PDB file of C-alpha atoms and ligand atoms in Angstrom:
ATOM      1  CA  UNK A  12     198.122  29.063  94.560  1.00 65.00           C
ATOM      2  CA  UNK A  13     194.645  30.422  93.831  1.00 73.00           C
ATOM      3  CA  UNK A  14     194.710  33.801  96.147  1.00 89.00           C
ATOM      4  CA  UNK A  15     197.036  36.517  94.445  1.00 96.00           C
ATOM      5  CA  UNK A  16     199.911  36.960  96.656  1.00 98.00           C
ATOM      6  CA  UNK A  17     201.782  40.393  95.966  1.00 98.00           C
ATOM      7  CA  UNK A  18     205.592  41.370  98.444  1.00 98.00           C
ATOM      8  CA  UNK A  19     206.392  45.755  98.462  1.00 98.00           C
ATOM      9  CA  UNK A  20     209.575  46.011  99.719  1.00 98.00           C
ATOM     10  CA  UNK A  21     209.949  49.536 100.867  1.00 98.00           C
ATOM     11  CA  UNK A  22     206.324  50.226 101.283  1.00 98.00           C
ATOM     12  CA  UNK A  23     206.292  53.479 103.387  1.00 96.00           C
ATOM     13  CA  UNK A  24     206.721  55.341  99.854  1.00 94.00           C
ATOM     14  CA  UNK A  25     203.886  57.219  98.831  1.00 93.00           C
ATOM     15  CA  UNK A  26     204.087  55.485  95.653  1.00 95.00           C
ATOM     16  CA  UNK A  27     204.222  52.110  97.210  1.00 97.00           C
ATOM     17  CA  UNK A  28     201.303  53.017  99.160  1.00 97.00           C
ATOM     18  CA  UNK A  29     199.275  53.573  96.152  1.00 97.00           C
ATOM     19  CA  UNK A  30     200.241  50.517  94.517  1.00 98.00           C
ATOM     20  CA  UNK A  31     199.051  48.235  97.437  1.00 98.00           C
ATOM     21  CA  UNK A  32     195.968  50.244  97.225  1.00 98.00           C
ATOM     22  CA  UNK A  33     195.250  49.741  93.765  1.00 97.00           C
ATOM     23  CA  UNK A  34     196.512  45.873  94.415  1.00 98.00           C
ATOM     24  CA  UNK A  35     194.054  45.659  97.482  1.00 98.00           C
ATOM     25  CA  UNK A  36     191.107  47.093  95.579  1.00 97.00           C
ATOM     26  CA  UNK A  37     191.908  43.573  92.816  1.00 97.00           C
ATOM     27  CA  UNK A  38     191.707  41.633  95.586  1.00 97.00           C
ATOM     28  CA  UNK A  39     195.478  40.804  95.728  1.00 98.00           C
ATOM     29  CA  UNK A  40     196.649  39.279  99.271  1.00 98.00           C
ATOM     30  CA  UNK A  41     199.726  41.927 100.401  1.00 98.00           C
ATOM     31  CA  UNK A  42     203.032  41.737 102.275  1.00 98.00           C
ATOM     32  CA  UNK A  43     204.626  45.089 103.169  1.00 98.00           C
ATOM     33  CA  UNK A  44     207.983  45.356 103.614  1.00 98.00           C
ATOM     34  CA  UNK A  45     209.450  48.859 105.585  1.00 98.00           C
ATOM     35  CA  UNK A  46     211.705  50.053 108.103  1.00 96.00           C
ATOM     36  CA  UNK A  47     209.150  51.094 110.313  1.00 96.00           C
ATOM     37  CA  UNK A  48     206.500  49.004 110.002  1.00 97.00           C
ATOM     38  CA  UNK A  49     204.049  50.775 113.055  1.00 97.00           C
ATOM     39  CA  UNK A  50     203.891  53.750 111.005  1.00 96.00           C
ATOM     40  CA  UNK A  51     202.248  51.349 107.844  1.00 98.00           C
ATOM     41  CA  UNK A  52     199.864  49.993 110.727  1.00 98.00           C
ATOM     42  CA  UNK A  53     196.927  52.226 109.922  1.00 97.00           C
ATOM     43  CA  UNK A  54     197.335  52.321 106.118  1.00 98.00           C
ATOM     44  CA  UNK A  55     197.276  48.617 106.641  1.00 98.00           C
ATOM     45  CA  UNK A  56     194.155  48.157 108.352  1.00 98.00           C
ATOM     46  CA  UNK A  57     192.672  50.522 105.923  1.00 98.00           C
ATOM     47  CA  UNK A  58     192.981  47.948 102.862  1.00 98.00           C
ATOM     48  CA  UNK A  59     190.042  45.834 101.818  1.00 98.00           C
ATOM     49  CA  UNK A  60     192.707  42.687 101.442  1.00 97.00           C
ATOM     50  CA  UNK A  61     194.916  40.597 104.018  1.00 97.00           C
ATOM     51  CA  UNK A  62     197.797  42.383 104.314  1.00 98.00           C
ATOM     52  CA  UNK A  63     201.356  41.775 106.645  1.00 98.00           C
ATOM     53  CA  UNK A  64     203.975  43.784 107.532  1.00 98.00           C
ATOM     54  CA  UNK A  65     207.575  43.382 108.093  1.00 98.00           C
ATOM     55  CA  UNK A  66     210.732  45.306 109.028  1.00 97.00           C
ATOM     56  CA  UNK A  67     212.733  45.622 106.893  1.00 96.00           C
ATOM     57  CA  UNK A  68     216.389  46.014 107.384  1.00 95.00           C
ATOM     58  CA  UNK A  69     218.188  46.948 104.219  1.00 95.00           C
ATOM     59  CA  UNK A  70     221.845  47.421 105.258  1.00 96.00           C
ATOM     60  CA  UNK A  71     221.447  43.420 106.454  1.00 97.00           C
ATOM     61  CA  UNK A  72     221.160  41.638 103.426  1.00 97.00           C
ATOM     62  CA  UNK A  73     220.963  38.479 105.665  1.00 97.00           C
ATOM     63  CA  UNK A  74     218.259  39.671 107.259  1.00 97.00           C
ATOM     64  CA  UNK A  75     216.311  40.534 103.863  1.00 97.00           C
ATOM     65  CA  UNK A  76     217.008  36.966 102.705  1.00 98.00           C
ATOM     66  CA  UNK A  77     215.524  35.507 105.901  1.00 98.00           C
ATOM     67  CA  UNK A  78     212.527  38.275 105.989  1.00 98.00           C
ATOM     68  CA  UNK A  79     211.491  37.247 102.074  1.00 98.00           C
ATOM     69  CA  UNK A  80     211.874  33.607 102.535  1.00 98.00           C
ATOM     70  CA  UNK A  81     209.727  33.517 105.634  1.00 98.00           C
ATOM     71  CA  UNK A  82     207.259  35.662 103.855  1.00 98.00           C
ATOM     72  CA  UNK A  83     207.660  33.060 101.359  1.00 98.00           C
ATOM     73  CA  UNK A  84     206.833  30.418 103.668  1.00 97.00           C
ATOM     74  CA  UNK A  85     203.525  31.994 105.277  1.00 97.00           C
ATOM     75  CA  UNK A  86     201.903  33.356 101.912  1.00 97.00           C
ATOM     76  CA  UNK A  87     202.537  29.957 100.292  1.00 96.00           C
ATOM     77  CA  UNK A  88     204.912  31.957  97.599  1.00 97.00           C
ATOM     78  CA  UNK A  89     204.104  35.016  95.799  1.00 98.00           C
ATOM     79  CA  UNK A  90     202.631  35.673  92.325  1.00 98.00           C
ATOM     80  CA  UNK A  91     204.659  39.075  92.535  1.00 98.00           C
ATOM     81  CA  UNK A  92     207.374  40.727  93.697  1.00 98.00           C
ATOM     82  CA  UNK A  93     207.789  45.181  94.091  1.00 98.00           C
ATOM     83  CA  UNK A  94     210.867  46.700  94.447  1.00 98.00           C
ATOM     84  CA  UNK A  95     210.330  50.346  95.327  1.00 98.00           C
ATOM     85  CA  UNK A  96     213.719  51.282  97.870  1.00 97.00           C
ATOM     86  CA  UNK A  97     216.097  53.659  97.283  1.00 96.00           C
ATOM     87  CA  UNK A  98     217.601  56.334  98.589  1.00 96.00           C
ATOM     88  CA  UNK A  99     219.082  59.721  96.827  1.00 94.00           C
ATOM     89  CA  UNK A 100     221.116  62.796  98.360  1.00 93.00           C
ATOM     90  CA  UNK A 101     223.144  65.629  96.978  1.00 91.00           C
ATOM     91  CA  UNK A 102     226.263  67.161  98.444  1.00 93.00           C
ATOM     92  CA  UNK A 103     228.261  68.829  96.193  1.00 91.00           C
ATOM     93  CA  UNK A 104     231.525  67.735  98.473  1.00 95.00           C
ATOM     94  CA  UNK A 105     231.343  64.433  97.950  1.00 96.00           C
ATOM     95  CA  UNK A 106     231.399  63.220 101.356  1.00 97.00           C
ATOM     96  CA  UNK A 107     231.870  59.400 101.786  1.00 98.00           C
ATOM     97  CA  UNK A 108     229.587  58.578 104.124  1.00 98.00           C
ATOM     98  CA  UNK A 109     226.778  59.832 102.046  1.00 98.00           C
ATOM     99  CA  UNK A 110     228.117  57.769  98.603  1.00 98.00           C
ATOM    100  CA  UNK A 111     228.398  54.559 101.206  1.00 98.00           C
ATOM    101  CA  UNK A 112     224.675  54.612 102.238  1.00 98.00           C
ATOM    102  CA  UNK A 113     223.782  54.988  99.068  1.00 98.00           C
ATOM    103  CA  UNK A 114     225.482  51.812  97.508  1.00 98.00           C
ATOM    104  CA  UNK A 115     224.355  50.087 100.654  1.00 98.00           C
ATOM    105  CA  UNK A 116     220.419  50.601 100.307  1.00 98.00           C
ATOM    106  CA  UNK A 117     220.484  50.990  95.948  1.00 98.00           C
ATOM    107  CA  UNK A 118     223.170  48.190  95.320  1.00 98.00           C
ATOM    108  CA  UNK A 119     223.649  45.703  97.731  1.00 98.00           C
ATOM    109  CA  UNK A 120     219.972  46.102  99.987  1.00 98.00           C
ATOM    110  CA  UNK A 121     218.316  45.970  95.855  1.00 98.00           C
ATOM    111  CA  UNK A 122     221.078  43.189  95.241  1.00 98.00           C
ATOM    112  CA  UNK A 123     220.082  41.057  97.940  1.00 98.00           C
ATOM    113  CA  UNK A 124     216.333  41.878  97.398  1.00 98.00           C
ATOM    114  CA  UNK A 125     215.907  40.895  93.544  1.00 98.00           C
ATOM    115  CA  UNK A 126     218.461  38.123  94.012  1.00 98.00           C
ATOM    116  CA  UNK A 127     216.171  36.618  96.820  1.00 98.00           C
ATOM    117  CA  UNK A 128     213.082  36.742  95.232  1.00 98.00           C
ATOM    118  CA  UNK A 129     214.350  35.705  91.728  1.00 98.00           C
ATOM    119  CA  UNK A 130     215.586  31.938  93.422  1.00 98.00           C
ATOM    120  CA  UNK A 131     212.505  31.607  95.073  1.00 98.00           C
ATOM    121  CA  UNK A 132     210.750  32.560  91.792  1.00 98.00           C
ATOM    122  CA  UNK A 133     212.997  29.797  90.422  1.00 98.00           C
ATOM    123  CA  UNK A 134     211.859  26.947  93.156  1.00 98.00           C
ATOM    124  CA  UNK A 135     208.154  28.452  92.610  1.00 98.00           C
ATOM    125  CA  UNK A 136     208.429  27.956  88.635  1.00 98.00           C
ATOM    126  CA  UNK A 137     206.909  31.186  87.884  1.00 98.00           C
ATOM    127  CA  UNK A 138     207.075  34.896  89.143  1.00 98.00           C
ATOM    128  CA  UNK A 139     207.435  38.570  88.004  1.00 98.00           C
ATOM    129  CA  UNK A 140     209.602  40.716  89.689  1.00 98.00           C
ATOM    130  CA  UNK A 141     209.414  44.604  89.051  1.00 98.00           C
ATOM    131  CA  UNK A 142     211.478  47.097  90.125  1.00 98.00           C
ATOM    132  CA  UNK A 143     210.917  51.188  90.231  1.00 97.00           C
ATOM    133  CA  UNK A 144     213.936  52.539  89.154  1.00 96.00           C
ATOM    134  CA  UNK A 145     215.343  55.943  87.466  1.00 95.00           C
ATOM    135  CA  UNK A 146     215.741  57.050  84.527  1.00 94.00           C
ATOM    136  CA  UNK A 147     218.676  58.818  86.343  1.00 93.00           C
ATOM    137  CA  UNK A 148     220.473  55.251  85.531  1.00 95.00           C
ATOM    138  CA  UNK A 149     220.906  56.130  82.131  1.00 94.00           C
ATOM    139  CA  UNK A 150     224.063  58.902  82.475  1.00 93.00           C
ATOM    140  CA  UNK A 151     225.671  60.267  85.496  1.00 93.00           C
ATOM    141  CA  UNK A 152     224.865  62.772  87.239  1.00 90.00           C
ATOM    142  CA  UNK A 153     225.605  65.313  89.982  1.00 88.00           C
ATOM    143  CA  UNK A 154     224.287  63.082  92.755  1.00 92.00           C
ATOM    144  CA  UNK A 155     227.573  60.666  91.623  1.00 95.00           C
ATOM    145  CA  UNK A 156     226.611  57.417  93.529  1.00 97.00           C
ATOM    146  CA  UNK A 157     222.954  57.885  93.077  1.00 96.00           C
ATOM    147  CA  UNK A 158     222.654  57.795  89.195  1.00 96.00           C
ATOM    148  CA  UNK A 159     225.574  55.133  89.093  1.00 97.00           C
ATOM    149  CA  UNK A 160     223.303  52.715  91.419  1.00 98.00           C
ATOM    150  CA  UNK A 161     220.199  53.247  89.057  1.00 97.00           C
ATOM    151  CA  UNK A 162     222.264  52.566  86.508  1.00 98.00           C
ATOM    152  CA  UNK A 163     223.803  49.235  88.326  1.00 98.00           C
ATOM    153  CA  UNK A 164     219.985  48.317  89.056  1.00 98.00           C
ATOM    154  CA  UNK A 165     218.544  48.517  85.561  1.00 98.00           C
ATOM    155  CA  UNK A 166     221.650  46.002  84.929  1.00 98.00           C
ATOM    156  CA  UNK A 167     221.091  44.117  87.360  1.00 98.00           C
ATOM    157  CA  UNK A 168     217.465  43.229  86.281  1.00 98.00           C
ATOM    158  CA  UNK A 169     218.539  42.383  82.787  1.00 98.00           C
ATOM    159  CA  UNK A 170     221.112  40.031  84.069  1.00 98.00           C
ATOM    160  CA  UNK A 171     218.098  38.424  85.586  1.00 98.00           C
ATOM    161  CA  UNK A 172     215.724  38.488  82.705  1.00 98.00           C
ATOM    162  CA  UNK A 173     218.711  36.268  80.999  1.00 98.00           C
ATOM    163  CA  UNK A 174     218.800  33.872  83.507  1.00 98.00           C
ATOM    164  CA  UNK A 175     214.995  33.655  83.440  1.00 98.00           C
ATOM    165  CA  UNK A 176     215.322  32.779  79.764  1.00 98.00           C
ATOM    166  CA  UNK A 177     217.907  30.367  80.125  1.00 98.00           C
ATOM    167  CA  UNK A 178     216.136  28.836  82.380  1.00 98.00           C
ATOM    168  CA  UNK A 179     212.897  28.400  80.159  1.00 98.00           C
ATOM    169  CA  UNK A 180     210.992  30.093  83.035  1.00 98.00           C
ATOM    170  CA  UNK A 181     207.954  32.062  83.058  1.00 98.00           C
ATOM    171  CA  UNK A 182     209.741  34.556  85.124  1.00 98.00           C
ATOM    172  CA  UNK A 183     208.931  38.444  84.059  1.00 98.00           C
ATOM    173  CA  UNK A 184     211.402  40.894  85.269  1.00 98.00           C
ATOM    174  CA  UNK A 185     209.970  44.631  84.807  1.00 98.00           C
ATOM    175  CA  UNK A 186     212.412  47.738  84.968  1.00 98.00           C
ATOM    176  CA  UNK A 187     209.623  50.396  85.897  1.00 98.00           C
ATOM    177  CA  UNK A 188     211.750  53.906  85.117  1.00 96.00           C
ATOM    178  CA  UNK A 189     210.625  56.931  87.116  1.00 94.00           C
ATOM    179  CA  UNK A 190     211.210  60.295  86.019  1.00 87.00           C
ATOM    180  CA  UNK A 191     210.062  63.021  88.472  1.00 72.00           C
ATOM    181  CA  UNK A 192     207.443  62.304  91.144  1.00 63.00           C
ATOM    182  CA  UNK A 193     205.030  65.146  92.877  1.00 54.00           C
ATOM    183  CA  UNK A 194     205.805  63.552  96.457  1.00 50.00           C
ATOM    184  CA  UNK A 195     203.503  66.634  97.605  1.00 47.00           C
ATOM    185  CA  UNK A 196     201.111  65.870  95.242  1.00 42.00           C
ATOM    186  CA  UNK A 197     199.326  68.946  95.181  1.00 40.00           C
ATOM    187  CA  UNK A 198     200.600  70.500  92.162  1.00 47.00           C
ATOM    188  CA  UNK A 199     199.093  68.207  89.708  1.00 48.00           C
ATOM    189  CA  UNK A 200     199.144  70.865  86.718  1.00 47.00           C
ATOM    190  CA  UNK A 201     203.282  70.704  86.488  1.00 56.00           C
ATOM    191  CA  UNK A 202     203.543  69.258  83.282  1.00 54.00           C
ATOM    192  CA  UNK A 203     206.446  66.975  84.349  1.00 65.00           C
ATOM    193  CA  UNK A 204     205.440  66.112  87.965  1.00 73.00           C
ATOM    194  CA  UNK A 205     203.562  63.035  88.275  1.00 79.00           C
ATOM    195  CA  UNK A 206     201.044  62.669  90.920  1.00 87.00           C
ATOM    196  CA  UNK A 207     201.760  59.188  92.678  1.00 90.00           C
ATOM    197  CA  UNK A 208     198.478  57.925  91.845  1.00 92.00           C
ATOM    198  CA  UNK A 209     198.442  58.046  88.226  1.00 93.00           C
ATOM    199  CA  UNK A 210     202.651  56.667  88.788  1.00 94.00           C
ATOM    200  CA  UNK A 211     201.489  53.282  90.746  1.00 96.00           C
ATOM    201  CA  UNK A 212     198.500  53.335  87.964  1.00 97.00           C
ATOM    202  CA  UNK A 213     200.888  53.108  84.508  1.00 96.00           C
ATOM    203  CA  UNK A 214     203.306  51.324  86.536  1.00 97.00           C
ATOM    204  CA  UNK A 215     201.050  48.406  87.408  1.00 98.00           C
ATOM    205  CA  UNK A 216     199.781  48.893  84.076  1.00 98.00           C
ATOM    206  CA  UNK A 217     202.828  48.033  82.952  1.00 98.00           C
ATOM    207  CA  UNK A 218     203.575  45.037  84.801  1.00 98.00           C
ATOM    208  CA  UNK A 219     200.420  43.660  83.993  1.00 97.00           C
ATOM    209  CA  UNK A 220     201.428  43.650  80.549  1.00 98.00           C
ATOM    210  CA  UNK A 221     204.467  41.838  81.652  1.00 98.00           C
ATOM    211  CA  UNK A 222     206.970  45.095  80.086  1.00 98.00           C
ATOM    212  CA  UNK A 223     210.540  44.321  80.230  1.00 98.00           C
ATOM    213  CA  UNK A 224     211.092  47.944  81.045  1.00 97.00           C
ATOM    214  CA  UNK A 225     208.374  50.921  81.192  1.00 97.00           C
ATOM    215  CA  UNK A 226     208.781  54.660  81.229  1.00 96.00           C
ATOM    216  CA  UNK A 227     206.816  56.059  84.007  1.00 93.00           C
ATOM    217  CA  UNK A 228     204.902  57.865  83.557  1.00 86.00           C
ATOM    218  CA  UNK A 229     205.011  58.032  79.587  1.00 90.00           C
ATOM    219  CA  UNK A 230     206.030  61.266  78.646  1.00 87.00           C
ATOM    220  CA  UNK A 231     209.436  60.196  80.575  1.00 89.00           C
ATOM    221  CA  UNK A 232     210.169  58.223  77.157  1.00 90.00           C
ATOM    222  CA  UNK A 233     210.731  61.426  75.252  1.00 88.00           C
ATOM    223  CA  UNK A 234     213.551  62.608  77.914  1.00 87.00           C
ATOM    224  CA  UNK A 235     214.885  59.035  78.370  1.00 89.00           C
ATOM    225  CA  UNK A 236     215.239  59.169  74.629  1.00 90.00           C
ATOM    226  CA  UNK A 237     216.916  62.235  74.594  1.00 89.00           C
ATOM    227  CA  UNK A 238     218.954  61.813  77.307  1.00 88.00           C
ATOM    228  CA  UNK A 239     221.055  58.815  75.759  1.00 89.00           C
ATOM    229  CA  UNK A 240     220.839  60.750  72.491  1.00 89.00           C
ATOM    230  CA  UNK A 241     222.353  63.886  73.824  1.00 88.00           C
ATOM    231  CA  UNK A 242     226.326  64.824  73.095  1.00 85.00           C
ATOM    232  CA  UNK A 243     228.234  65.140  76.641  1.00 85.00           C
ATOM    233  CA  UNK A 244     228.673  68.711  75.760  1.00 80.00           C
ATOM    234  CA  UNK A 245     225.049  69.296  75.543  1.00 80.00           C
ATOM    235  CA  UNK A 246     224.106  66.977  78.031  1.00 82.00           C
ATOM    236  CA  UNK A 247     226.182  68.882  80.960  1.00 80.00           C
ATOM    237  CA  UNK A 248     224.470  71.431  82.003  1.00 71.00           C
ATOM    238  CA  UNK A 249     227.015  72.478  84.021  1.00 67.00           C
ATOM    239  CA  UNK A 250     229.163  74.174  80.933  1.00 60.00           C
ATOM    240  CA  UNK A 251     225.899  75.895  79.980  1.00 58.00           C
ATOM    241  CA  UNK A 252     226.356  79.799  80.931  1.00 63.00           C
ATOM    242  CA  UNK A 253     223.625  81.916  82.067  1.00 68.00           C
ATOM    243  CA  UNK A 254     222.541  84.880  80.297  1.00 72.00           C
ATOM    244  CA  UNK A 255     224.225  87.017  82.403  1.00 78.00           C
ATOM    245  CA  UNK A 256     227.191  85.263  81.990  1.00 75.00           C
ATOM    246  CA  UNK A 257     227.499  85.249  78.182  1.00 76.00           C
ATOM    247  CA  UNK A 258     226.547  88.907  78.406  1.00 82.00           C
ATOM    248  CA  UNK A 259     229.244  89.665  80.722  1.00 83.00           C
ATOM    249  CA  UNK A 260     231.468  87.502  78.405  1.00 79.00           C
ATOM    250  CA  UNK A 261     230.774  89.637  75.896  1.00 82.00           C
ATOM    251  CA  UNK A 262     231.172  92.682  77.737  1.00 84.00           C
ATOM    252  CA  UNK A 263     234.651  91.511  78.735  1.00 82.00           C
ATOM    253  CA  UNK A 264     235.752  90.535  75.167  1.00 79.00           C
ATOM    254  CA  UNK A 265     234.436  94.241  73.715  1.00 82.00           C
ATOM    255  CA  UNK A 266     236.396  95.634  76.279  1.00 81.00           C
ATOM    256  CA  UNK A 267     239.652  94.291  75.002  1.00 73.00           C
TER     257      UNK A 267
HETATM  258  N1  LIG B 323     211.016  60.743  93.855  1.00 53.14           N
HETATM  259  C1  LIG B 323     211.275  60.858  92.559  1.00 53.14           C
HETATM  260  O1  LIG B 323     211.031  61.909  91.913  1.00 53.14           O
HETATM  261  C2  LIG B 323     211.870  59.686  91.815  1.00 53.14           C
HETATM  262  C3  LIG B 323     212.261  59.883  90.522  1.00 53.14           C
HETATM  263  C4  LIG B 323     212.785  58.827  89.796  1.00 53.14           C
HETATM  264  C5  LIG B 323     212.903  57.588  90.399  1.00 53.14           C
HETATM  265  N2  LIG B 323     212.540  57.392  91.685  1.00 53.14           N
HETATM  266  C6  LIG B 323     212.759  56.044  92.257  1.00 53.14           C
HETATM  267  O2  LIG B 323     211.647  55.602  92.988  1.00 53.14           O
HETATM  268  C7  LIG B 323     212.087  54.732  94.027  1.00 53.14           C
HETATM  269  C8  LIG B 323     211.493  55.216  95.335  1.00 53.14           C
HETATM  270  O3  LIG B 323     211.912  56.518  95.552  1.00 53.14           O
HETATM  271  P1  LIG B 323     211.040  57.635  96.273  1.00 53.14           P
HETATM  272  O4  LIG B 323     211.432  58.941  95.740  1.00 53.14           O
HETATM  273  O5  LIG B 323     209.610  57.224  96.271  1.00 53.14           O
HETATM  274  O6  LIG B 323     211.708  57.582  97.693  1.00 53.14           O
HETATM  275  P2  LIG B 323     211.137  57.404  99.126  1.00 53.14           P
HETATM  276  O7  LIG B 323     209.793  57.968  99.257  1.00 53.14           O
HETATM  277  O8  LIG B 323     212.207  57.885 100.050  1.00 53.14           O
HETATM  278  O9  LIG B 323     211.035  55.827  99.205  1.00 53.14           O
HETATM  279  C9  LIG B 323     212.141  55.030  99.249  1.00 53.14           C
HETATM  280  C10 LIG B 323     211.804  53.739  99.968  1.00 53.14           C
HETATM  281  O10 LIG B 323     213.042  53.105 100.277  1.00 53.14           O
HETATM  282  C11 LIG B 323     213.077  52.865 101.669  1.00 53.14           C
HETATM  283  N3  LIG B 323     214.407  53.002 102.242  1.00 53.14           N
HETATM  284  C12 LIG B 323     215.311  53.972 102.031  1.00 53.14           C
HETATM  285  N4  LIG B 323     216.400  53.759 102.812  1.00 53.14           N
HETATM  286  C13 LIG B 323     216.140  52.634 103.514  1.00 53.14           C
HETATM  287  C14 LIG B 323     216.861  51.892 104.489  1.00 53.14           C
HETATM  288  N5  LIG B 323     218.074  52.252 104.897  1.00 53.14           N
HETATM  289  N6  LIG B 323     216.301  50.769 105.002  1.00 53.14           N
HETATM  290  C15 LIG B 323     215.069  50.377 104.603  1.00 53.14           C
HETATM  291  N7  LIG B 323     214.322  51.040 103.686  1.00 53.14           N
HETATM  292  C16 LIG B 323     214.861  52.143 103.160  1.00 53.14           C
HETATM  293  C17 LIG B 323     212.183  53.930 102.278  1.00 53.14           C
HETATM  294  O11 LIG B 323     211.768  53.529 103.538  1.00 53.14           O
HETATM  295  P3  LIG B 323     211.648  54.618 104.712  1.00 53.14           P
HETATM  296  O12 LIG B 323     210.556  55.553 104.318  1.00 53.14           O
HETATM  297  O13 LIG B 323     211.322  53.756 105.872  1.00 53.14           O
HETATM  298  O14 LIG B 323     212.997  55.275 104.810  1.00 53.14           O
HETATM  299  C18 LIG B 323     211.056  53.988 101.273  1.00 53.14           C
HETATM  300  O15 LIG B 323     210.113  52.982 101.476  1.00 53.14           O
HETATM  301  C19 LIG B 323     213.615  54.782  94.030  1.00 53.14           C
HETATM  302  O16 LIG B 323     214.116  53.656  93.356  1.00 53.14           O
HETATM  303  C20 LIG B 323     213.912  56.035  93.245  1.00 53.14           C
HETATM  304  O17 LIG B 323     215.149  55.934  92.581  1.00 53.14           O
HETATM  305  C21 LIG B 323     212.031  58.416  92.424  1.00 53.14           C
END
């Protein structure tokens, strides 16, 4: 395969949208992957590559495995592979229905996603899968079934990088971990929002190096650090009292 052949799954992101821009500018052949694929239909035609679309139907993980392999079939395989779906809600209820669609896109839609494209990576002989994850994966967190899944997903990818080795396969896997994106990238001077730009940038970056796993964008490293570092105590912000709090506290113990 001479032409560079590149699959985003979950391309109506704004991140994913800079990434097959940066990857159409290189030259790189593109199939995008997204629930609606008219609304990609512009941004498509816009690219200075070949690109494809197709739908992409997450809760199905039938349909995924059908949709990649036939994409398979009609690019002639696929140098790389994106992963860039998820989904994230908060509700401080809990409701069920919310923790459900959750597991469905971020476990088994990613499940059935990275386990496709690793086996036809395997028949192939070569690949690199990447994956934009969270560094929300590495402690729970108030959105429960949110930071569990990003933590089942960085797992997930390691399991694969194992098999790839057992193997003997040139087969990178790349655990891309996002910290906080500027989706309305317009307020570029927050310190720790990331414009999407310079995100698909370091993360493809990243996977050109062939990383294992990548902070993105750097400065996430620090808090990733910190955050596995960190004492429960500490790291639950929800025992931390606010100023008013302790200085009602206070008030209340004087008082006795
Ligand atoms: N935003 C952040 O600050 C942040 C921080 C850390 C990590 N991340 C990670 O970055 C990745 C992308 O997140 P994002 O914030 O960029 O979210 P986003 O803009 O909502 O993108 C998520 C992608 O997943 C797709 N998706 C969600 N539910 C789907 C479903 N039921 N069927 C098919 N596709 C579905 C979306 O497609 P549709 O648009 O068609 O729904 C979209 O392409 C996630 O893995 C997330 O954990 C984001």
């Amino acid at each position: 395969m001479s032409q560079a052949t590149a699959i985003i799954v979950g391309a109506s992101s704004l991140v994913s949208r800079e990434i097959a821009k940066q990857l159409a500018e290189q030259g790189v052949e593109l199939a995008l992957l997204a629930q609606d694929t008219e609304s990609l239909k512009e941004f498509s035609q816009s690219l200075p590559t070949q690109v494809s679309l197709h739908e992409l139907a997450i809760e199905r993980p039938k349909d995924i495995i059908a949709t990649l392999e036939s994409i398979w079939q009609q690019l002639g395989g696929a140098h790389l592979v994106i992963v860039n779906t998820g989904l994230n809600g908060y509700d401080a209820s809990l409701p069920w229905q919310l923790e459900q669609d959750i597991i469905t896109v971020n476990v088994q839609g990613y499940s059935a996603i990275c386990n496709t494209a690793f086996r036809l990576f395997v028949d192939q002989g070569y690949g690199q899968l990447a994956a934009i994850n969270s560094i929300a994966g590495l402690r729970g967190g108030p959105s429960v079934a949110y930071h569990a899944s990003k933590a089942y997903a960085s797992s997930y990818l390691e399991g694969l990088s194992m098999h790839a080795q057992r193997l003997k396969l040139p087969i990178t896997i790349s655990d891309l971990q996002l910290g906080l994106l500027d989706k309305a990238a317009m307020q570029q001077s927050r310190l720790w929002l990331s414009p999407p730009h310079e995100v698909a940038r370091q993360a493809l970056k990243a996977m050109q190096k062939g990383k294992r796993r990548a902070y993105i964008t750097k400065r996430w490293r620090l808090v990733a650090w910190l955050t596995k570092l960190l004492p429960e105590f500490i790291y639950n912000t929800r025992h931390w009292r606010t100023k008013e709090e302790r200085k009602a506290a206070r008030a209340a113990k004087k008082a006795q």
